[in-house]
Coordinates of N, CA and C in Angstrom, one line a residue:
M1 N 17.3 24.5 -0.4 CA 18.1 23.3 -0.4 C 18.1 22.6 -1.7
S2 N 19.2 21.9 -2.1 CA 19.2 21.2 -3.4 C 18.5 19.9 -3.2
I3 N 17.9 19.4 -4.3 CA 17.3 18.1 -4.4 C 18.4 17.0 -4.4
T4 N 18.3 16.0 -3.5 CA 19.2 15.0 -3.4 C 18.6 13.6 -3.7
A5 N 17.3 13.5 -3.7 CA 16.6 12.3 -4.0 C 15.3 12.5 -4.8
I6 N 14.9 11.5 -5.6 CA 13.7 11.6 -6.3 C 12.8 10.3 -6.0
V7 N 11.6 10.6 -5.7 CA 10.6 9.5 -5.4 C 9.7 9.3 -6.6
F8 N 9.7 8.2 -7.2 CA 8.9 7.9 -8.4 C 7.6 7.3 -7.9
D9 N 6.5 7.7 -8.6 CA 5.3 6.8 -8.6 C 5.5 5.7 -9.7
L10 N 4.7 4.7 -9.7 CA 4.8 3.6 -10.6 C 3.8 3.7 -11.8
D11 N 2.5 3.6 -11.4 CA 1.5 3.5 -12.4 C 1.3 4.9 -13.0
G12 N 1.4 5.0 -14.3 CA 1.3 6.3 -15.0 C 2.5 7.0 -15.2
V13 N 3.6 6.6 -14.5 CA 4.9 7.2 -14.6 C 5.9 6.3 -15.3
I14 N 6.0 5.1 -14.7 CA 6.9 4.1 -15.3 C 6.2 3.1 -16.2
I15 N 5.0 2.7 -15.8 CA 4.2 1.8 -16.6 C 2.8 2.5 -16.9
D16 N 2.3 2.3 -18.1 CA 1.1 2.9 -18.5 C -0.1 1.9 -18.2
S17 N -0.4 1.8 -16.9 CA -1.2 0.7 -16.4 C -2.6 1.1 -16.0
E18 N -2.9 2.4 -16.0 CA -4.2 2.9 -15.5 C -5.3 2.3 -16.3
E19 N -5.2 2.2 -17.6 CA -6.2 1.6 -18.4 C -6.3 0.1 -18.2
V20 N -5.2 -0.6 -17.9 CA -5.2 -2.0 -17.6 C -6.0 -2.2 -16.3
W21 N -5.7 -1.4 -15.3 CA -6.4 -1.5 -14.0 C -7.9 -1.3 -14.3
E22 N -8.3 -0.3 -15.0 CA -9.7 -0.1 -15.3 C -10.3 -1.3 -16.0
E23 N -9.7 -1.8 -17.0 CA -10.2 -2.9 -17.8 C -10.4 -4.1 -16.9
V24 N -9.4 -4.4 -16.0 CA -9.5 -5.6 -15.2 C -10.6 -5.4 -14.1
R25 N -10.6 -4.2 -13.5 CA -11.6 -4.0 -12.5 C -13.0 -4.0 -13.1
R26 N -13.2 -3.3 -14.2 CA -14.5 -3.2 -14.8 C -15.0 -4.6 -15.2
G27 N -14.1 -5.4 -15.8 CA -14.5 -6.8 -16.1 C -14.9 -7.6 -14.9
F28 N -14.2 -7.4 -13.8 CA -14.5 -8.2 -12.6 C -15.8 -7.7 -12.0
V29 N -16.0 -6.4 -12.0 CA -17.3 -5.9 -11.5 C -18.5 -6.4 -12.3
A30 N -18.3 -6.4 -13.6 CA -19.4 -6.9 -14.5 C -19.7 -8.3 -14.3
E31 N -18.7 -9.1 -14.1 CA -18.9 -10.6 -13.9 C -19.7 -10.8 -12.7
H32 N -19.7 -9.9 -11.7 CA -20.5 -10.1 -10.5 C -21.8 -9.2 -10.5
G33 N -22.2 -8.8 -11.8 CA -23.5 -8.2 -12.0 C -23.6 -6.8 -11.4
R34 N -22.5 -6.1 -11.3 CA -22.6 -4.7 -10.8 C -22.1 -3.8 -11.8
E35 N -22.4 -2.5 -11.6 CA -22.0 -1.4 -12.6 C -20.8 -0.7 -12.2
F36 N -19.8 -0.6 -13.1 CA -18.6 0.2 -12.9 C -19.0 1.6 -13.4
L37 N -19.2 2.6 -12.5 CA -19.6 3.9 -12.8 C -18.5 4.8 -13.4
P38 N -18.9 5.8 -14.1 CA -17.9 6.6 -14.9 C -16.8 7.2 -14.0
D39 N -17.1 7.4 -12.7 CA -16.0 8.0 -11.8 C -15.4 7.0 -10.9
T40 N -15.7 5.7 -11.1 CA -15.2 4.7 -10.2 C -13.7 4.6 -10.3
Q41 N -13.1 4.6 -11.5 CA -11.6 4.5 -11.6 C -10.9 5.7 -11.0
D42 N -11.5 6.9 -11.3 CA -10.8 8.1 -10.8 C -10.8 8.1 -9.3
R43 N -12.0 7.6 -8.7 CA -12.1 7.6 -7.2 C -11.1 6.7 -6.6
M44 N -10.8 5.6 -7.3 CA -9.9 4.6 -6.7 C -8.4 4.9 -6.9
M45 N -8.1 5.8 -7.8 CA -6.6 6.1 -8.0 C -6.0 6.6 -6.8
G46 N -4.9 6.0 -6.4 CA -4.2 6.4 -5.2 C -4.6 5.6 -4.0
M47 N -5.7 4.9 -4.0 CA -6.1 4.1 -2.9 C -5.2 2.9 -2.7
N48 N -4.9 2.5 -1.5 CA -4.2 1.3 -1.3 C -5.1 0.1 -1.5
T49 N -4.5 -1.1 -1.5 CA -5.2 -2.3 -1.8 C -6.5 -2.5 -0.9
A50 N -6.3 -2.3 0.4 CA -7.4 -2.5 1.3 C -8.5 -1.5 1.0
E51 N -8.1 -0.3 0.6 CA -9.1 0.8 0.3 C -9.9 0.5 -0.9
W52 N -9.2 0.2 -2.1 CA -10.0 0.0 -3.3 C -10.8 -1.3 -3.3
S53 N -10.3 -2.3 -2.7 CA -11.0 -3.5 -2.6 C -12.3 -3.4 -1.8
A54 N -12.2 -2.6 -0.7 CA -13.4 -2.3 0.1 C -14.3 -1.4 -0.7
H55 N -13.8 -0.5 -1.5 CA -14.7 0.3 -2.3 C -15.5 -0.5 -3.3
L56 N -14.8 -1.5 -3.9 CA -15.5 -2.3 -4.9 C -16.6 -3.2 -4.2
A57 N -16.2 -3.7 -3.0 CA -17.2 -4.5 -2.2 C -18.3 -3.7 -1.6
D58 N -18.0 -2.6 -1.0 CA -19.0 -1.9 -0.2 C -19.7 -0.8 -1.0
E59 N -19.0 -0.1 -1.9 CA -19.7 1.0 -2.6 C -20.2 0.5 -4.0
V60 N -19.4 -0.2 -4.7 CA -19.9 -0.7 -6.0 C -20.8 -1.9 -5.8
G61 N -20.6 -2.7 -4.8 CA -21.5 -3.8 -4.5 C -21.1 -5.1 -4.9
V62 N -19.8 -5.4 -5.2 CA -19.4 -6.7 -5.5 C -19.7 -7.6 -4.3
P63 N -20.4 -8.7 -4.5 CA -20.8 -9.5 -3.4 C -19.8 -10.5 -2.9
L64 N -18.6 -10.0 -2.5 CA -17.5 -10.8 -2.0 C -16.8 -10.0 -0.9
P65 N -16.2 -10.6 0.0 CA -15.3 -9.9 1.0 C -14.2 -9.1 0.3
A66 N -13.8 -8.0 0.8 CA -12.8 -7.2 0.2 C -11.5 -7.9 0.0
T67 N -11.2 -8.8 0.9 CA -9.9 -9.6 0.7 C -10.0 -10.5 -0.5
E68 N -11.2 -11.1 -0.8 CA -11.3 -11.9 -2.0 C -11.3 -11.0 -3.2
V69 N -11.9 -9.9 -3.2 CA -11.8 -8.9 -4.3 C -10.4 -8.6 -4.6
A70 N -9.6 -8.2 -3.6 CA -8.2 -7.9 -3.8 C -7.4 -9.0 -4.4
A71 N -7.6 -10.2 -3.9 CA -6.8 -11.3 -4.4 C -7.1 -11.6 -5.8
A72 N -8.4 -11.6 -6.2 CA -8.8 -11.8 -7.6 C -8.3 -10.8 -8.6
V73 N -8.5 -9.5 -8.2 CA -8.0 -8.5 -9.1 C -6.5 -8.4 -9.2
L74 N -5.8 -8.6 -8.1 CA -4.3 -8.6 -8.2 C -3.8 -9.8 -9.0
G75 N -4.5 -10.9 -8.9 CA -4.1 -12.1 -9.6 C -4.2 -11.8 -11.1
R76 N -5.3 -11.2 -11.5 CA -5.5 -10.8 -12.9 C -4.5 -9.8 -13.4
M77 N -4.2 -8.8 -12.6 CA -3.2 -7.8 -12.9 C -1.8 -8.4 -13.1
A78 N -1.4 -9.3 -12.2 CA -0.1 -10.0 -12.3 C 0.0 -10.8 -13.6
A79 N -1.1 -11.5 -14.0 CA -1.1 -12.2 -15.2 C -1.0 -11.3 -16.4
R80 N -1.6 -10.2 -16.4 CA -1.5 -9.3 -17.5 C -0.1 -8.8 -17.6
Y81 N 0.6 -8.4 -16.5 CA 1.9 -8.0 -16.6 C 2.9 -9.0 -17.0
E82 N 2.6 -10.3 -16.7 CA 3.5 -11.4 -17.1 C 3.4 -11.6 -18.6
E83 N 2.2 -11.3 -19.1 CA 1.9 -11.5 -20.5 C 2.6 -10.3 -21.3
S84 N 2.4 -9.1 -20.8 CA 2.9 -7.9 -21.5 C 3.0 -6.8 -20.5
L85 N 4.2 -6.3 -20.3 CA 4.4 -5.2 -19.4 C 4.3 -3.9 -20.1
P86 N 3.3 -3.0 -19.7 CA 3.1 -1.8 -20.5 C 4.0 -0.6 -20.1
L87 N 5.3 -0.8 -20.3 CA 6.3 0.2 -20.0 C 6.0 1.5 -20.8
I88 N 6.1 2.6 -20.1 CA 6.0 3.9 -20.8 C 7.3 4.1 -21.6
P89 N 7.3 4.5 -22.9 CA 8.5 4.7 -23.6 C 9.5 5.6 -23.0
G90 N 10.7 5.2 -22.8 CA 11.7 6.1 -22.2 C 11.8 6.1 -20.7
A91 N 10.8 5.4 -20.0 CA 10.7 5.5 -18.6 C 11.9 4.8 -17.9
V92 N 12.3 3.6 -18.4 CA 13.4 2.9 -17.8 C 14.7 3.7 -18.0
E93 N 14.9 4.2 -19.2 CA 16.0 5.0 -19.4 C 16.1 6.3 -18.5
A94 N 14.9 6.9 -18.3 CA 14.9 8.0 -17.4 C 15.2 7.7 -16.0
V95 N 14.7 6.5 -15.5 CA 15.1 6.1 -14.2 C 16.6 5.9 -14.0
R96 N 17.2 5.2 -15.0 CA 18.6 5.0 -15.0 C 19.5 6.3 -15.0
A97 N 19.0 7.2 -15.9 CA 19.7 8.5 -16.0 C 19.7 9.3 -14.8
L98 N 18.5 9.4 -14.2 CA 18.3 10.1 -12.9 C 19.1 9.5 -11.8
G99 N 19.1 8.1 -11.8 CA 19.8 7.4 -10.8 C 21.3 7.7 -10.7
K100 N 21.9 8.2 -11.8 CA 23.3 8.5 -11.8 C 23.6 9.8 -11.0
H101 N 22.5 10.6 -10.8 CA 22.7 11.9 -10.1 C 22.0 12.0 -8.8
Y102 N 20.9 11.2 -8.6 CA 20.1 11.3 -7.4 C 19.9 9.9 -6.8
R103 N 19.6 9.9 -5.5 CA 19.1 8.7 -4.8 C 17.7 8.5 -5.3
L104 N 17.3 7.3 -5.5 CA 15.9 7.0 -5.9 C 15.1 6.2 -5.0
A105 N 13.8 6.5 -4.9 CA 12.9 5.7 -4.2 C 11.6 5.6 -5.0
L106 N 10.8 4.7 -4.6 CA 9.5 4.5 -5.3 C 8.4 4.4 -4.3
A107 N 7.3 5.2 -4.5 CA 6.1 5.2 -3.6 C 4.9 5.0 -4.4
S108 N 4.3 3.8 -4.4 CA 3.3 3.4 -5.3 C 2.0 2.9 -4.6
S109 N 0.9 3.1 -5.2 CA -0.4 2.6 -4.7 C -0.6 1.1 -5.1
S110 N 0.3 0.6 -6.0 CA 0.2 -0.8 -6.4 C 0.6 -1.7 -5.2
A111 N 0.1 -2.9 -5.3 CA 0.4 -3.9 -4.2 C 1.9 -4.3 -4.4
R112 N 2.5 -4.7 -3.3 CA 3.9 -5.1 -3.3 C 4.2 -6.2 -4.3
I113 N 3.3 -7.1 -4.5 CA 3.5 -8.2 -5.5 C 3.6 -7.6 -6.9
L114 N 2.9 -6.6 -7.2 CA 3.0 -6.0 -8.5 C 4.2 -5.1 -8.7
I115 N 4.5 -4.3 -7.6 CA 5.7 -3.5 -7.7 C 6.9 -4.3 -8.0
D116 N 7.1 -5.4 -7.2 CA 8.3 -6.3 -7.4 C 8.3 -6.9 -8.8
K117 N 7.2 -7.3 -9.3 CA 7.1 -7.9 -10.6 C 7.5 -6.9 -11.7
V118 N 6.9 -5.7 -11.6 CA 7.2 -4.7 -12.7 C 8.7 -4.3 -12.7
L119 N 9.3 -4.0 -11.5 CA 10.7 -3.6 -11.4 C 11.6 -4.7 -11.9
E120 N 11.3 -6.0 -11.5 CA 12.1 -7.1 -11.9 C 12.1 -7.3 -13.5
K121 N 10.9 -7.3 -14.0 CA 10.7 -7.5 -15.5 C 11.3 -6.3 -16.2
A122 N 11.3 -5.1 -15.7 CA 11.9 -3.9 -16.3 C 13.4 -3.8 -16.1
G123 N 13.9 -4.6 -15.2 CA 15.3 -4.6 -15.0 C 15.9 -3.4 -14.2
I124 N 15.0 -2.9 -13.3 CA 15.4 -1.6 -12.6 C 15.3 -1.8 -11.1
T125 N 15.1 -3.0 -10.6 CA 15.0 -3.1 -9.1 C 16.1 -2.5 -8.4
A126 N 17.3 -2.7 -8.9 CA 18.5 -2.2 -8.2 C 18.7 -0.7 -8.2
E127 N 17.9 0.0 -9.1 CA 18.0 1.4 -9.2 C 17.5 2.1 -7.9
F128 N 16.6 1.4 -7.2 CA 15.8 2.1 -6.1 C 16.4 1.6 -4.7
E129 N 16.7 2.6 -3.9 CA 17.1 2.3 -2.5 C 16.0 1.8 -1.7
V130 N 14.8 2.5 -2.0 CA 13.6 2.2 -1.2 C 12.4 2.0 -2.2
T131 N 11.6 1.0 -1.9 CA 10.4 0.8 -2.7 C 9.3 0.6 -1.6
L132 N 8.2 1.3 -1.8 CA 7.1 1.3 -0.8 C 5.8 1.2 -1.5
S133 N 4.9 0.3 -0.9 CA 3.5 0.3 -1.4 C 2.6 1.0 -0.3
T134 N 1.5 1.6 -0.8 CA 0.6 2.1 0.2 C 0.0 1.1 1.0
E135 N 0.1 -0.2 0.7 CA -0.3 -1.3 1.5 C 0.4 -1.3 2.9
E136 N 1.6 -0.7 2.8 CA 2.6 -0.8 3.9 C 2.6 0.4 4.8
V137 N 1.6 1.3 4.6 CA 1.5 2.5 5.4 C 0.0 2.6 5.8
P138 N -0.3 3.4 6.8 CA -1.7 3.5 7.3 C -2.8 3.9 6.2
R139 N -2.4 4.9 5.4 CA -3.4 5.5 4.5 C -2.8 5.6 3.1
G140 N -3.7 5.4 2.1 CA -3.3 5.6 0.7 C -3.2 7.0 0.3
K141 N -2.8 7.3 -0.9 CA -2.9 8.6 -1.5 C -4.4 9.0 -1.6
P142 N -4.7 10.3 -1.3 CA -3.9 11.5 -1.3 C -3.3 11.8 0.1
A143 N -3.5 10.9 1.1 CA -2.7 11.2 2.3 C -1.2 11.1 2.1
P144 N -0.4 11.8 2.8 CA 1.0 11.9 2.5 C 1.8 10.7 3.0
D145 N 1.2 9.7 3.7 CA 1.9 8.7 4.4 C 3.0 8.0 3.6
V146 N 2.7 7.6 2.4 CA 3.7 6.8 1.6 C 4.9 7.6 1.2
Y147 N 4.7 8.9 1.0 CA 5.9 9.7 0.6 C 6.7 10.1 1.9
L148 N 6.0 10.4 3.0 CA 6.7 10.6 4.2 C 7.5 9.4 4.7
T149 N 7.0 8.3 4.5 CA 7.7 7.0 4.9 C 8.9 6.7 4.0
A150 N 8.7 6.9 2.7 CA 9.8 6.7 1.7 C 10.9 7.7 2.0
V151 N 10.6 8.9 2.3 CA 11.7 9.9 2.6 C 12.4 9.5 3.9
E152 N 11.6 9.1 4.9 CA 12.2 8.7 6.2 C 13.1 7.5 6.0
R153 N 12.7 6.6 5.2 CA 13.6 5.4 5.0 C 14.9 5.8 4.2
L154 N 14.8 6.8 3.5 CA 16.0 7.3 2.8 C 16.9 8.1 3.8
G155 N 16.4 8.4 5.0 CA 17.1 9.2 6.0 C 17.2 10.6 5.6
L156 N 16.2 11.1 4.9 CA 16.2 12.5 4.4 C 15.0 13.2 4.9
T157 N 14.9 14.5 4.5 CA 13.7 15.3 4.8 C 13.0 15.6 3.5
P158 N 11.7 15.9 3.5 CA 11.0 16.2 2.3 C 11.6 17.4 1.5
A159 N 12.2 18.3 2.2 CA 12.8 19.5 1.6 C 13.8 19.2 0.5
V160 N 14.5 18.1 0.6 CA 15.5 17.8 -0.3 C 15.1 16.6 -1.3
C161 N 13.8 16.4 -1.4 CA 13.3 15.3 -2.2 C 12.3 15.9 -3.2
A162 N 12.2 15.2 -4.4 CA 11.2 15.5 -5.4 C 10.4 14.3 -5.7
A163 N 9.2 14.5 -6.1 CA 8.3 13.4 -6.5 C 7.9 13.5 -7.9
I164 N 7.8 12.4 -8.6 CA 7.2 12.4 -10.0 C 5.9 11.6 -10.0
E165 N 4.8 12.4 -10.3 CA 3.5 11.8 -10.2 C 2.6 12.2 -11.4
D166 N 1.5 11.4 -11.6 CA 0.7 11.7 -12.7 C -0.8 11.9 -12.3
S167 N -1.2 11.3 -11.2 CA -2.7 11.4 -10.9 C -3.0 12.5 -9.9
S168 N -4.3 12.8 -9.8 CA -4.7 13.8 -8.8 C -4.3 13.5 -7.4
N169 N -4.6 12.3 -7.0 CA -4.4 11.9 -5.6 C -2.9 11.7 -5.4
G170 N -2.1 11.3 -6.4 CA -0.7 11.2 -6.2 C 0.0 12.6 -6.0
L171 N -0.5 13.5 -6.9 CA 0.0 14.9 -6.8 C -0.3 15.5 -5.4
R172 N -1.5 15.3 -5.0 CA -1.9 15.8 -3.6 C -1.1 15.2 -2.5
S173 N -0.9 13.9 -2.6 CA -0.1 13.1 -1.6 C 1.3 13.7 -1.5
A174 N 2.0 13.8 -2.7 CA 3.4 14.3 -2.6 C 3.4 15.8 -2.2
G175 N 2.5 16.6 -2.6 CA 2.4 18.0 -2.1 C 2.2 18.1 -0.6
A176 N 1.3 17.3 -0.1 CA 1.0 17.3 1.3 C 2.2 16.8 2.1
A177 N 3.0 16.0 1.5 CA 4.2 15.5 2.3 C 5.3 16.5 2.2
G178 N 5.2 17.6 1.4 CA 6.2 18.6 1.3 C 7.4 18.4 0.4
L179 N 7.2 17.4 -0.6 CA 8.2 17.3 -1.6 C 8.0 18.3 -2.7
A180 N 9.0 18.6 -3.5 CA 8.9 19.3 -4.7 C 8.2 18.3 -5.7
V181 N 7.2 18.8 -6.4 CA 6.3 17.9 -7.2 C 6.5 18.1 -8.7
I182 N 6.8 17.1 -9.4 CA 6.9 17.1 -10.8 C 5.7 16.3 -11.4
A183 N 4.9 17.0 -12.2 CA 3.7 16.3 -12.7 C 3.9 15.9 -14.2
V184 N 3.5 14.6 -14.4 CA 3.5 14.1 -15.8 C 2.0 13.7 -16.0
P185 N 1.1 14.6 -16.4 CA -0.3 14.3 -16.5 C -0.6 13.2 -17.5
H186 N -1.5 12.3 -17.1 CA -1.9 11.2 -18.0 C -2.9 11.7 -19.0
G187 N -2.7 11.3 -20.2 CA -3.6 11.8 -21.3 C -5.1 11.3 -21.1
V188 N -5.3 10.1 -20.6 CA -6.6 9.5 -20.5 C -7.3 9.9 -19.2
Y189 N -6.4 10.0 -18.1 CA -6.9 10.4 -16.8 C -6.2 11.6 -16.3
P190 N -6.5 12.8 -16.9 CA -5.7 14.0 -16.5 C -6.1 14.4 -15.1
P191 N -5.1 15.0 -14.3 CA -5.3 15.4 -13.0 C -6.2 16.6 -12.9
A192 N -6.9 16.8 -11.8 CA -7.7 17.9 -11.5 C -6.8 19.2 -11.4
E193 N -7.4 20.3 -11.6 CA -6.6 21.6 -11.6 C -6.0 21.8 -10.2
D194 N -6.8 21.6 -9.2 CA -6.2 21.8 -7.8 C -5.0 20.9 -7.5
A195 N -5.1 19.7 -8.1 CA -4.0 18.8 -7.9 C -2.8 19.2 -8.7
L196 N -3.0 19.6 -9.9 CA -1.9 20.0 -10.8 C -1.2 21.3 -10.2
A197 N -2.0 22.1 -9.5 CA -1.4 23.3 -8.9 C -0.3 22.9 -7.8
Q198 N -0.3 21.7 -7.4 CA 0.8 21.3 -6.4 C 2.2 21.2 -7.1
A199 N 2.2 21.1 -8.4 CA 3.4 20.9 -9.1 C 4.3 22.1 -9.3
S200 N 5.6 21.9 -9.1 CA 6.6 23.0 -9.5 C 7.0 22.9 -10.9
L201 N 6.8 21.7 -11.5 CA 7.2 21.5 -12.9 C 6.2 20.5 -13.5
V202 N 5.7 20.9 -14.7 CA 4.7 20.0 -15.4 C 5.4 19.7 -16.7
V203 N 5.5 18.4 -17.0 CA 6.1 17.9 -18.3 C 5.1 17.0 -19.0
K204 N 5.4 16.8 -20.3 CA 4.5 15.9 -21.1 C 5.0 14.4 -21.0
S205 N 6.2 14.2 -20.7 CA 6.8 12.9 -20.6 C 7.8 12.8 -19.5
V206 N 7.9 11.6 -18.9 CA 9.0 11.4 -17.9 C 10.4 11.6 -18.5
T207 N 10.5 11.5 -19.8 CA 11.8 11.7 -20.4 C 12.3 13.1 -20.3
E208 N 11.3 14.0 -20.1 CA 11.7 15.4 -19.9 C 12.2 15.8 -18.5
V209 N 12.1 14.8 -17.6 CA 12.6 15.0 -16.3 C 14.1 14.7 -16.3
T210 N 14.9 15.7 -16.6 CA 16.3 15.6 -16.7 C 17.0 16.0 -15.4
P211 N 18.2 15.6 -15.2 CA 18.9 16.1 -14.0 C 18.9 17.7 -13.9
E212 N 19.1 18.3 -15.0 CA 19.1 19.8 -15.0 C 17.7 20.3 -14.6
A213 N 16.6 19.7 -15.1 CA 15.3 20.1 -14.7 C 15.1 20.0 -13.2
V214 N 15.5 18.9 -12.6 CA 15.4 18.6 -11.2 C 16.2 19.6 -10.4
A215 N 17.4 19.9 -10.8 CA 18.3 20.8 -10.1 C 17.6 22.2 -10.0
A216 N 16.8 22.6 -10.9 CA 16.2 23.9 -10.9 C 14.9 24.0 -10.0
L217 N 14.6 22.9 -9.4 CA 13.3 22.9 -8.6 C 13.4 23.7 -7.3
R218 N 14.4 23.7 -6.6 CA 14.5 24.3 -5.3 C 15.3 25.6 -5.4

């Protein structure tokens, strides 16, 4: 079957935010006298807000309830985005170009407040028929929930949808949901080999995801 819709990830695909997330979380953890371990950021990639805030509270040991951890970190992230939005070069143009040929959705591990802020500031809110946070489904990535729900809200099946992802857990999530997977590996946080194996197409930049490239997936 031909691809009729594309589901974008946000962090690492449209905005280069993974390092901002790490900087904010690392600083928050240090302020509370705890250690941000080398694999902490990798382990939290794809987790929804409830999951990563619980991880910082329960596993890393931040002495606050998870809800307070989430509120503090999200507040700092929103302030950083307000100050300077780290858009990936060419990402906005890629969204608009693909939107002329395919229906678009977004499935992100970011909180709803951050998704809405990024899309509004980037001027691309109207490009997406569906936007979904993993806060709004039972499980975060690598579980397939957010992709399955996004596809369902489009009124489609996974067989006619493609996903654009960068992280290990994102690639696993899209693959488990049955979408055709396009990988845009992040230079600082490259995906694991088993996750990258989910991809039908691997590109260096989202600007390489052209309508012609998508048409060749199925």
